[in-house]
GROMACS .gro file of C-alpha atoms in nm:
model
  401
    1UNK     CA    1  10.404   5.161   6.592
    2UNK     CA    2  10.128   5.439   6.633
    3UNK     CA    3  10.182   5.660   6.333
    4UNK     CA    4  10.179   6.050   6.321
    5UNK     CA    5   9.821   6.160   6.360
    6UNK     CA    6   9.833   6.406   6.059
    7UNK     CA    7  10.075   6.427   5.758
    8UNK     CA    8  10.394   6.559   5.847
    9UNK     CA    9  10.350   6.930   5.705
   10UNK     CA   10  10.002   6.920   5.886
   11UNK     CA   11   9.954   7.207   6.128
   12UNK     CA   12  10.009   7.115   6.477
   13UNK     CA   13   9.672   7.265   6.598
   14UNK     CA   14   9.482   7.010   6.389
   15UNK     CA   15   9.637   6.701   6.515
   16UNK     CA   16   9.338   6.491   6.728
   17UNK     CA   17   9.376   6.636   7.116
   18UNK     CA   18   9.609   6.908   7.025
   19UNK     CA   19   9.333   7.192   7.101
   20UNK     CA   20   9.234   7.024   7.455
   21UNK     CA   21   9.554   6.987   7.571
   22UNK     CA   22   9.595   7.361   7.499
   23UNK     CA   23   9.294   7.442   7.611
   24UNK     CA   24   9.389   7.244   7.977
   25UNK     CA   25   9.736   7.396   8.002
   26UNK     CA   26   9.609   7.771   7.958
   27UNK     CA   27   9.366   7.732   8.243
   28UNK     CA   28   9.582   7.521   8.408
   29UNK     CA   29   9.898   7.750   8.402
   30UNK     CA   30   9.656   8.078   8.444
   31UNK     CA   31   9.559   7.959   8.801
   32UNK     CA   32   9.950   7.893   8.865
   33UNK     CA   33  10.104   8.227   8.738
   34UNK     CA   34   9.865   8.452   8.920
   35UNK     CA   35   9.933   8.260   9.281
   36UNK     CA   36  10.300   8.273   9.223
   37UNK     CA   37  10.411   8.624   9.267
   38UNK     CA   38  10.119   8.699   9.487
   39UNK     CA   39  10.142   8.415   9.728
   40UNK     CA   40  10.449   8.501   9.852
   41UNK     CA   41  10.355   8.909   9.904
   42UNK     CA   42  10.060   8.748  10.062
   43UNK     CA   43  10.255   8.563  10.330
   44UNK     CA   44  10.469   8.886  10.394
   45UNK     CA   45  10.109   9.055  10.452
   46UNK     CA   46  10.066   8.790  10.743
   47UNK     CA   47  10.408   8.881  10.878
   48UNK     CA   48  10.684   8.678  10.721
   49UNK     CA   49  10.993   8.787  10.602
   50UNK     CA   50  11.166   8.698  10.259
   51UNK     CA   51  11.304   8.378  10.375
   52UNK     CA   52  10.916   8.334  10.452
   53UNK     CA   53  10.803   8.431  10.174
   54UNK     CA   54  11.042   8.195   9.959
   55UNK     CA   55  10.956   7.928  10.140
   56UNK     CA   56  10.570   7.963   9.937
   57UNK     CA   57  10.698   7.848   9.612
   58UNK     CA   58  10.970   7.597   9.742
   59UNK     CA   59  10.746   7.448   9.918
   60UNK     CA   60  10.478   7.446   9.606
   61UNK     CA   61  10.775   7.306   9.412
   62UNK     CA   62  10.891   7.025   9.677
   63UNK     CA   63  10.533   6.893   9.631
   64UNK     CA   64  10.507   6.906   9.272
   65UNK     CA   65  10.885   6.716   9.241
   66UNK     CA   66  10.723   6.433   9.480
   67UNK     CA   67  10.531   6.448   9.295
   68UNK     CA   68  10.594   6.398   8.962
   69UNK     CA   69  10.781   6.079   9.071
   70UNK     CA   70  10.496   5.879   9.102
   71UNK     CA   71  10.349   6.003   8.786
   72UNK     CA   72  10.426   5.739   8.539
   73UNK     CA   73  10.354   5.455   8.774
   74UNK     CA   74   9.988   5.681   8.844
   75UNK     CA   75   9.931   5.690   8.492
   76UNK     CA   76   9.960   5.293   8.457
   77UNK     CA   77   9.766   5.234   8.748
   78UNK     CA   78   9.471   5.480   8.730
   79UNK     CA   79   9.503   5.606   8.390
   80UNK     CA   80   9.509   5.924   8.163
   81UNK     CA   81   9.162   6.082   8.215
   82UNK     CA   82   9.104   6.027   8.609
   83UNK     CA   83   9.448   6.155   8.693
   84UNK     CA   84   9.458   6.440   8.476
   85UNK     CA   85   9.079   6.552   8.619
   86UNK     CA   86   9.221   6.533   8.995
   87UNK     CA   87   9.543   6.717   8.888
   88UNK     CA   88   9.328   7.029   8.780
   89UNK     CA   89   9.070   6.980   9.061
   90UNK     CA   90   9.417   6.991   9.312
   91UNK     CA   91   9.588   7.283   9.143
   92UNK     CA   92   9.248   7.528   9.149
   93UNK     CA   93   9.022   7.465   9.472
   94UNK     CA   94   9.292   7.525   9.731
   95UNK     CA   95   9.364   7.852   9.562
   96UNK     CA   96   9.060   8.031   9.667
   97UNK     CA   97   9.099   7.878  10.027
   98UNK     CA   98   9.388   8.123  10.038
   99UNK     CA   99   9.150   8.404  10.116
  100UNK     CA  100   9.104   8.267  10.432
  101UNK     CA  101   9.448   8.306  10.618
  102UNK     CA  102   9.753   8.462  10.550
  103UNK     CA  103   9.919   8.279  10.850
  104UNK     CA  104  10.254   8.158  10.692
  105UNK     CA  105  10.174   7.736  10.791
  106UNK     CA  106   9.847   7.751  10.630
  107UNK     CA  107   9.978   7.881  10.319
  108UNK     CA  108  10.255   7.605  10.310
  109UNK     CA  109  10.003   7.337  10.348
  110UNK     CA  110   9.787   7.502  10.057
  111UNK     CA  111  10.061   7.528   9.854
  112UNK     CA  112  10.179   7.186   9.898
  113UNK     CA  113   9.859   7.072   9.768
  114UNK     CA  114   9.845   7.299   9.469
  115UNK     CA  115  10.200   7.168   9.417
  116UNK     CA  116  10.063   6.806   9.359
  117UNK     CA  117   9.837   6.951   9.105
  118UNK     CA  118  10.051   7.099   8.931
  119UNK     CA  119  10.294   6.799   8.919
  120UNK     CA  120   9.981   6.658   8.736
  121UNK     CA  121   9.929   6.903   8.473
  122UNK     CA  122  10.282   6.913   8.364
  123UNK     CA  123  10.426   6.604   8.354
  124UNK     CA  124  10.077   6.467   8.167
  125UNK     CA  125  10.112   6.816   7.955
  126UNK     CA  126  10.479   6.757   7.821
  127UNK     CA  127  10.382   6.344   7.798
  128UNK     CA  128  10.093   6.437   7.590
  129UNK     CA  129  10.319   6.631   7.313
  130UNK     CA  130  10.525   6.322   7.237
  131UNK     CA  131  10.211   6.095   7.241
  132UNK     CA  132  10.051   6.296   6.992
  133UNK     CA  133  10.270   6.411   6.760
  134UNK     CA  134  10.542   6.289   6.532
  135UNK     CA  135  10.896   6.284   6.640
  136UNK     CA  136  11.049   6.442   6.403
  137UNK     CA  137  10.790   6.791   6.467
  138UNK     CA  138  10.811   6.741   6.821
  139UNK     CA  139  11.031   7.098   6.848
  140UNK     CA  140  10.723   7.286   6.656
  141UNK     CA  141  10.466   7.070   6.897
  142UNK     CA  142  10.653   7.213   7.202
  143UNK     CA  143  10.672   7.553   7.108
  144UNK     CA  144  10.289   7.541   7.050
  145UNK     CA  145  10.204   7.387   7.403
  146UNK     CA  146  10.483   7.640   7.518
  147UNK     CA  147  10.254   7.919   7.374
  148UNK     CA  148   9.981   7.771   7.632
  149UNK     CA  149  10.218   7.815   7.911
  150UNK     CA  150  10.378   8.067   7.818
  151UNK     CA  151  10.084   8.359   7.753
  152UNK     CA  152   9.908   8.303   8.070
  153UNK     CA  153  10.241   8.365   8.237
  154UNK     CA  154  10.267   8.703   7.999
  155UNK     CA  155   9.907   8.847   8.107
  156UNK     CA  156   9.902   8.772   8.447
  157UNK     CA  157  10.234   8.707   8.635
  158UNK     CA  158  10.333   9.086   8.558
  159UNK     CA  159   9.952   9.210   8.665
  160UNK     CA  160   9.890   8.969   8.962
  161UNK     CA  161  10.032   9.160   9.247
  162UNK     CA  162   9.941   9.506   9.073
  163UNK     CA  163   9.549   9.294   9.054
  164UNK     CA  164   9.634   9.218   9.431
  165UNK     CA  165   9.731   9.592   9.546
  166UNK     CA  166   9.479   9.750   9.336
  167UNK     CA  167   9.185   9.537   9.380
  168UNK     CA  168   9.214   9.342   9.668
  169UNK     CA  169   9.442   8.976   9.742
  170UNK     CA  170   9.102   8.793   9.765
  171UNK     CA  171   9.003   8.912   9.334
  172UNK     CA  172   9.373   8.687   9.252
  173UNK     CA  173   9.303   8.435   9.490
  174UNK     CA  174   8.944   8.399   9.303
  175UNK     CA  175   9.111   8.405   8.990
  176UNK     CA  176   9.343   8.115   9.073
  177UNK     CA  177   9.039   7.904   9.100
  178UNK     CA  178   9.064   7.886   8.713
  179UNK     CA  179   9.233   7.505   8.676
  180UNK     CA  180   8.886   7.371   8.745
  181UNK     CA  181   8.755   7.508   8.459
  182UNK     CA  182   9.002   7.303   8.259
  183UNK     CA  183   8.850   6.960   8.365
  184UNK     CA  184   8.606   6.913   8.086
  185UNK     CA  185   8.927   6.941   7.882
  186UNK     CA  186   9.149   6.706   8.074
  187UNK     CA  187   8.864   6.456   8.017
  188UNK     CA  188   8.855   6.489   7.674
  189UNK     CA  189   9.249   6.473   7.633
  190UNK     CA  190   9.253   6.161   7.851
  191UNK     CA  191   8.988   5.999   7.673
  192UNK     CA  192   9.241   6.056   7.351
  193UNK     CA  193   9.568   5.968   7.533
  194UNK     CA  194   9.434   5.658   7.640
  195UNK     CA  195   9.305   5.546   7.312
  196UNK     CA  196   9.660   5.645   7.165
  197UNK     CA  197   9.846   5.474   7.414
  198UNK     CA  198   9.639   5.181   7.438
  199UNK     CA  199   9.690   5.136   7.053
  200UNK     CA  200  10.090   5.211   7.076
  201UNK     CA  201  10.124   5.014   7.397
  202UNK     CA  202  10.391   5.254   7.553
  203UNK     CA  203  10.241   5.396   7.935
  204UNK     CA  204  10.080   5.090   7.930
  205UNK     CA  205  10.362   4.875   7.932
  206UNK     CA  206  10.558   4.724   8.227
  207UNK     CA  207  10.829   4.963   8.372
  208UNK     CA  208  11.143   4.875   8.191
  209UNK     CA  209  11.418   4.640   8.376
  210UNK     CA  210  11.659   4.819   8.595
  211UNK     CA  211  11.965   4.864   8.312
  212UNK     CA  212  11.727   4.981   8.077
  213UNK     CA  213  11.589   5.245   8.317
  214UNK     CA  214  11.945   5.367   8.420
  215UNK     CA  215  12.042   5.410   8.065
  216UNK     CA  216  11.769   5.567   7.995
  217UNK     CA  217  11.813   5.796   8.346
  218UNK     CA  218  12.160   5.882   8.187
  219UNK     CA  219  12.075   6.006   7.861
  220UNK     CA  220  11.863   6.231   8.029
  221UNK     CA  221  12.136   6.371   8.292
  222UNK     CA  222  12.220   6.666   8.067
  223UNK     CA  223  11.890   6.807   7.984
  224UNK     CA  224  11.802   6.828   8.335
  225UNK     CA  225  12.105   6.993   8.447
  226UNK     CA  226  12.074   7.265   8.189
  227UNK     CA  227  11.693   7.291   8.248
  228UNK     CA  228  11.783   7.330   8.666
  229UNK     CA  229  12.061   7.589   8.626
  230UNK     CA  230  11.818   7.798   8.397
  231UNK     CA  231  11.475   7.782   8.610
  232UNK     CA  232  11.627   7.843   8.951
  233UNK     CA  233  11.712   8.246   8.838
  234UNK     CA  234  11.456   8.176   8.650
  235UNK     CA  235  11.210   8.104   8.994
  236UNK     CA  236  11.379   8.382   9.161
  237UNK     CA  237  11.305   8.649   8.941
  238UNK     CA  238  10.931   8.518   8.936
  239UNK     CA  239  10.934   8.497   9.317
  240UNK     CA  240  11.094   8.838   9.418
  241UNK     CA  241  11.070   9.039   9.115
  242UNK     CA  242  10.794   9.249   9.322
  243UNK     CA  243  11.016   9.296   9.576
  244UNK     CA  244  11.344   9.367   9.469
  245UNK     CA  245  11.192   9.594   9.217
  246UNK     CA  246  11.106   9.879   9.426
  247UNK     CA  247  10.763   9.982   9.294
  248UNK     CA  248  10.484   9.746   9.162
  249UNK     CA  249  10.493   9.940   8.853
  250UNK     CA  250  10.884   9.862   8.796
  251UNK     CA  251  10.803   9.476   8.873
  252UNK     CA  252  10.508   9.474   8.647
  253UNK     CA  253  10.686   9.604   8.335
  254UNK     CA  254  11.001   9.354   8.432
  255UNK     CA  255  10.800   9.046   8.463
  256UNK     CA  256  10.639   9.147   8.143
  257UNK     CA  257  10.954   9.180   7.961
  258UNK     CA  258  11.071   8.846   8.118
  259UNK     CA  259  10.703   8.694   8.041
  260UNK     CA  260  10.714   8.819   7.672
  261UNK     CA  261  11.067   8.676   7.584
  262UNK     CA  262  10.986   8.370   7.726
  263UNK     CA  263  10.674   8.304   7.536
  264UNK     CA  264  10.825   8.407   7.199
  265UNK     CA  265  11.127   8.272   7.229
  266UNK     CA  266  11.036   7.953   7.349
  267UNK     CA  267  10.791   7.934   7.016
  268UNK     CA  268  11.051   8.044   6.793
  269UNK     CA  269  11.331   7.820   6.891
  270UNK     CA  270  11.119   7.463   6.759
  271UNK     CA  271  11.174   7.532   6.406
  272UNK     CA  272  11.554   7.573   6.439
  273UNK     CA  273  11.578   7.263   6.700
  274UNK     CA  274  11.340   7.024   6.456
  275UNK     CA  275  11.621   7.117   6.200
  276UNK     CA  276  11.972   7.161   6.387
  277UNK     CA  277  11.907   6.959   6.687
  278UNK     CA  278  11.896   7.141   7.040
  279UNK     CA  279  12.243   7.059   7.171
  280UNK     CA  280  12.462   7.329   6.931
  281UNK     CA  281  12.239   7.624   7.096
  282UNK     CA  282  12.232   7.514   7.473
  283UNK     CA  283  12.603   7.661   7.568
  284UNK     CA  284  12.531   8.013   7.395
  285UNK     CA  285  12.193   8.013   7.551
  286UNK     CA  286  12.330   7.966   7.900
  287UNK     CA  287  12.586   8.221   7.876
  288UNK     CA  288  12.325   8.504   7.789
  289UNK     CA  289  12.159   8.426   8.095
  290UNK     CA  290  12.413   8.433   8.270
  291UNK     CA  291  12.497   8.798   8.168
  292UNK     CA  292  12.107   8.908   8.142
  293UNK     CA  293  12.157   8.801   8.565
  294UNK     CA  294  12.475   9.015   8.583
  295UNK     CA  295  12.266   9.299   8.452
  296UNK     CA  296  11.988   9.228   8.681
  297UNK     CA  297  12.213   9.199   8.978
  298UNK     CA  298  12.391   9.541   8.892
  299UNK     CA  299  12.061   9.693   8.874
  300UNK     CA  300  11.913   9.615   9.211
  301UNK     CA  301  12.288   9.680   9.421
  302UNK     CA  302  12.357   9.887   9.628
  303UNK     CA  303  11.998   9.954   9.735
  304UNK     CA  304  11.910  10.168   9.467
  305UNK     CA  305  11.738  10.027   9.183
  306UNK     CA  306  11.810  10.118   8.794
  307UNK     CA  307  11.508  10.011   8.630
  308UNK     CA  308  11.605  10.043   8.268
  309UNK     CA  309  11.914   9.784   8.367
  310UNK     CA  310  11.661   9.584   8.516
  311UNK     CA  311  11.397   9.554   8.273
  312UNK     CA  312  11.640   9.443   7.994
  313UNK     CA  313  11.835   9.223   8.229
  314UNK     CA  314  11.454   9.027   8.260
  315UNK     CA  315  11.441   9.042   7.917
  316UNK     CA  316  11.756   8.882   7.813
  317UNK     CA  317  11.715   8.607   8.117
  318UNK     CA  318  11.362   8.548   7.940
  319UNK     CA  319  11.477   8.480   7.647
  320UNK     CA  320  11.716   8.192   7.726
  321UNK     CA  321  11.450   8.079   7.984
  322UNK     CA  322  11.177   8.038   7.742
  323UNK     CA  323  11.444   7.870   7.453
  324UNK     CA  324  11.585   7.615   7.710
  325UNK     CA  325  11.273   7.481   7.799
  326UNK     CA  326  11.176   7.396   7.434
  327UNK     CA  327  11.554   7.228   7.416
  328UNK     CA  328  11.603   7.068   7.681
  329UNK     CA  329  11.236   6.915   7.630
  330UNK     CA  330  11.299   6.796   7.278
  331UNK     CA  331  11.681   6.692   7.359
  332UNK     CA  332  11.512   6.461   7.691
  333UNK     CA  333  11.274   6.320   7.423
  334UNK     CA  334  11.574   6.247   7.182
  335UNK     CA  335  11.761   6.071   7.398
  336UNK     CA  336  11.517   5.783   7.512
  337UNK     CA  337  11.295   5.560   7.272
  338UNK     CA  338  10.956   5.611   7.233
  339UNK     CA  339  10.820   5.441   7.502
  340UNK     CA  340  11.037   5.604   7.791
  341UNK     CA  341  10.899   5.953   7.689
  342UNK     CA  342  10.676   5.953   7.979
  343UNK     CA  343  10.995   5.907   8.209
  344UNK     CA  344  11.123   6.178   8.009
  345UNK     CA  345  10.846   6.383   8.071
  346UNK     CA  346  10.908   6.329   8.457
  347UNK     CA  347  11.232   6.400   8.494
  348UNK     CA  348  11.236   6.707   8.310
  349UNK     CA  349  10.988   6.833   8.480
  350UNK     CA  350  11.151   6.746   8.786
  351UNK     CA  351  11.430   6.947   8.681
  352UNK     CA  352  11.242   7.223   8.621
  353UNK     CA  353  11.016   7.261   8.905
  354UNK     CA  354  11.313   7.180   9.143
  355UNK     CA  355  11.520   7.478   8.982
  356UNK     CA  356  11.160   7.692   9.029
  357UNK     CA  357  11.196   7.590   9.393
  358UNK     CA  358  11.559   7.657   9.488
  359UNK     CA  359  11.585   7.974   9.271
  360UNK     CA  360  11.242   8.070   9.554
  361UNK     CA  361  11.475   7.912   9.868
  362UNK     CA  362  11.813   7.985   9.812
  363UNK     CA  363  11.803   8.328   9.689
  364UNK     CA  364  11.527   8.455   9.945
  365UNK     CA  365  11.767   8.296  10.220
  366UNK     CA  366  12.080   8.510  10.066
  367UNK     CA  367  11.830   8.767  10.041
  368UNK     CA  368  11.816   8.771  10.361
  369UNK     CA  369  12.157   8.726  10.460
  370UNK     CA  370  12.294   8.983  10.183
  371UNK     CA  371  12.083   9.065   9.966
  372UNK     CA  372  11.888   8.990   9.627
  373UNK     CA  373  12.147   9.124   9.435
  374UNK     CA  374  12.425   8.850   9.595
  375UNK     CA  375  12.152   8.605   9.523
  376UNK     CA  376  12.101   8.700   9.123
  377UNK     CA  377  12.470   8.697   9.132
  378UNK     CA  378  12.515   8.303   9.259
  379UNK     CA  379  12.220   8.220   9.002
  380UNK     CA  380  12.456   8.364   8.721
  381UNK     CA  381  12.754   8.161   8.857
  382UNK     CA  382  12.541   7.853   8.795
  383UNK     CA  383  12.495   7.961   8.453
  384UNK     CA  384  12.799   8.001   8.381
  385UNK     CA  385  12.971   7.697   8.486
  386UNK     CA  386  12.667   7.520   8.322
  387UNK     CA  387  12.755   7.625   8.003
  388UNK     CA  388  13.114   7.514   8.022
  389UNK     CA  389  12.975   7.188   8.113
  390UNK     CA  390  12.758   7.193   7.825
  391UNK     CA  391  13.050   7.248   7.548
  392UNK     CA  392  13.294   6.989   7.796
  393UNK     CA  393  13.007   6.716   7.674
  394UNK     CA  394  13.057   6.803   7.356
  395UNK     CA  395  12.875   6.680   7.036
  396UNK     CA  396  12.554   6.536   7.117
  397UNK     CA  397  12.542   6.163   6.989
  398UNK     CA  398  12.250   6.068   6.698
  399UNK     CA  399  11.878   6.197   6.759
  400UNK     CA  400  11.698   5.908   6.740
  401UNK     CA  401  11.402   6.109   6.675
   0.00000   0.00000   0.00000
């Protein structure tokens, strides 16, 4: 068994590959967040409506979930370093071909490639956490990669469609090119990884046999669940924040307040799941988002728009967006052994990216029927009934660490 690659109190930073896997999931998540507010006002620029619009991101998020499920059989077959490279390469070149049409096809296509991408960078991101670093810090490990994630999101989702009406769409669209800087990173992590898992034998190793896999499929059930109900609001308020807000100003300062909790709180909450375990805070968690949505929903009704109400109702839904992730992350690692983590990896990330997508398609499509306040409404529904189903589970069985 591979053992921890610094002492246990060792800081996270200073374990082998840490600082390139940051360093590749900054760039990597910069060229994401600035395309996904803007790509969909960039689509209504070429004529499409909000169910339009939505379609953008769902259909970025349909390709990354497709994904994703051929990662762990891609990372087998071709290996760390080559698939990590291509990832970055397919998440930043198609973003500066955006500049070239804003007909509504063209930017599906482009998106569905950036999508594949970005299937790449996180499911090899989140795998590369738990190949690294210890079990039992693998709460403190996450919150540090969520920092990566997480402050690109802060800086630029809130300024990328102020960037695109104040400049110009073509300076964000430039910008989004920034993945391909990562690559001299990726190449460097998946020289690492590969060494690592070469030595501990584990994404290597033949697929497990078909009762294995669907045990370890189950234990991961609730994670993903949670994860989903949190990241579709969570995708909608990313998606149509700009428009629902009433003023790019309004949107900016929301987004930031939903960018900021996110990042913080997603940091903060490791400690306390390394030492409690995730489950006892995932019911709580799920009921302030649902409420933060209430608040949000109130807001925006009615056509008017109370923009205090709104900016703390992002707030609050950022704060249990950014905490989930980290949980539901280290409770999908918990629940499988060691060398299922990149299946873990997978299907979290499938969870998330597919709540990303419908919070994009179904609430721009009752958006359209209704209207974005009916569709922050549904999104706190979910929540709620998520978090009864969350303390019906009851006590989570024995971390194995």
């Amino acid at each position: 068994m591979r053992q921890p690659s610094t002492s246990p109190g060792g800081p996270i930073t200073r374990v082998p590959g840490m600082r390139s896997l940051l360093t590749m999931s900054a760039l990597g998540f910069a060229g994401y967040a600035l395309l996904l507010p803007v790509a969909p006002l960039w689509a209504v620029h070429g004529g499409a409506g909000s169910g339009g619009a939505g379609l953008v991101n769902a259909v970025l998020m349909l390709a990354t979930v497709l994904t994703q499920t051929t990662m762990p059989a891609a990372l087998r077959r071709i290996g760390w370093r080559p698939t990590m490279v291509a990832g970055m390469l397919l998440l930043g070149l198609p973003s500066a071909l955006f500049v070239l049409t804003d007909s509504l096809p063209w930017l599906l296509v482009l998106s569905a490639v950036r999508g594949m991408g970005f299937a790449v960078l996180t499911v090899c991101g989140s795998s590369a956490v738990a190949a690294l670093v210890d079990g039992p810090r693998h709460g403190r490990a996450i919150g540090v990669y969520g920092l990566s994630i997480a402050i690109p999101q802060l800086l630029l989702v809130p300024g990328s469609a102020w960037i695109a009406e104040s400049l110009d769409f073509p300076v964000v669209f430039a910008l989004g090119a920034l993945p391909v800087l990562g690559v001299p990173a990726a190449a460097v992590l998946g020289g690492r990884l590969e060494r690592v898992t070469a030595d501990d034998g584990g994404d290597t190793a033949p697929a497990a046999p078909g009762g294995a896999r669907w045990r370890v499929l189950a234990g991961l059930v609730l994670p993903s669940l949670v994860l989903l109900a949190v990241t579709t609001p969570g995708g909608a308020l990313l998606t149509f924040a700009p428009q629902f807000a009433g003023s790019a100003a309004l949107a900016a300062v929301g987004l930031l307040g939903f960018t900021a909790a996110t990042a913080l709180s997603r940091w903060a909450v490791g400690g306390p799941a390394d030492r409690y375990g995730p489950r006892v805070f995932l019911a709580p968690l799920l009921g302030l988002c649902a409420a933060g949505l209430g608040v949000c929903a109130w807001a925006i009704a009615d056509g008017g728009t109370r923009g205090a109400a709104l900016v703390l109702g992002m707030t609050v839904v950022g704060l249990s967006y950014g905490s989930l992730q980290n949980l539901t992350l280290v409770e999908a690692f918990a629940a499988v052994p060691h060398r299922s983590h990149p299946t873990a990896s997978t299907v979290w990330n499938i969870g998330f990216d597919t709540g990303t997508g419908l919070g994009s398609l179904v609430v721009g499509f009752i958006a359209a029927g209704s209207s974005f306040a009916a569709g922050l409404a549904t999104t706190a529904v979910v929540c709620a009934v998520a978090a009864g189903a969350v303390l019906l589970a009851g006590r989570s069985p024995a971390r194995t660490g």
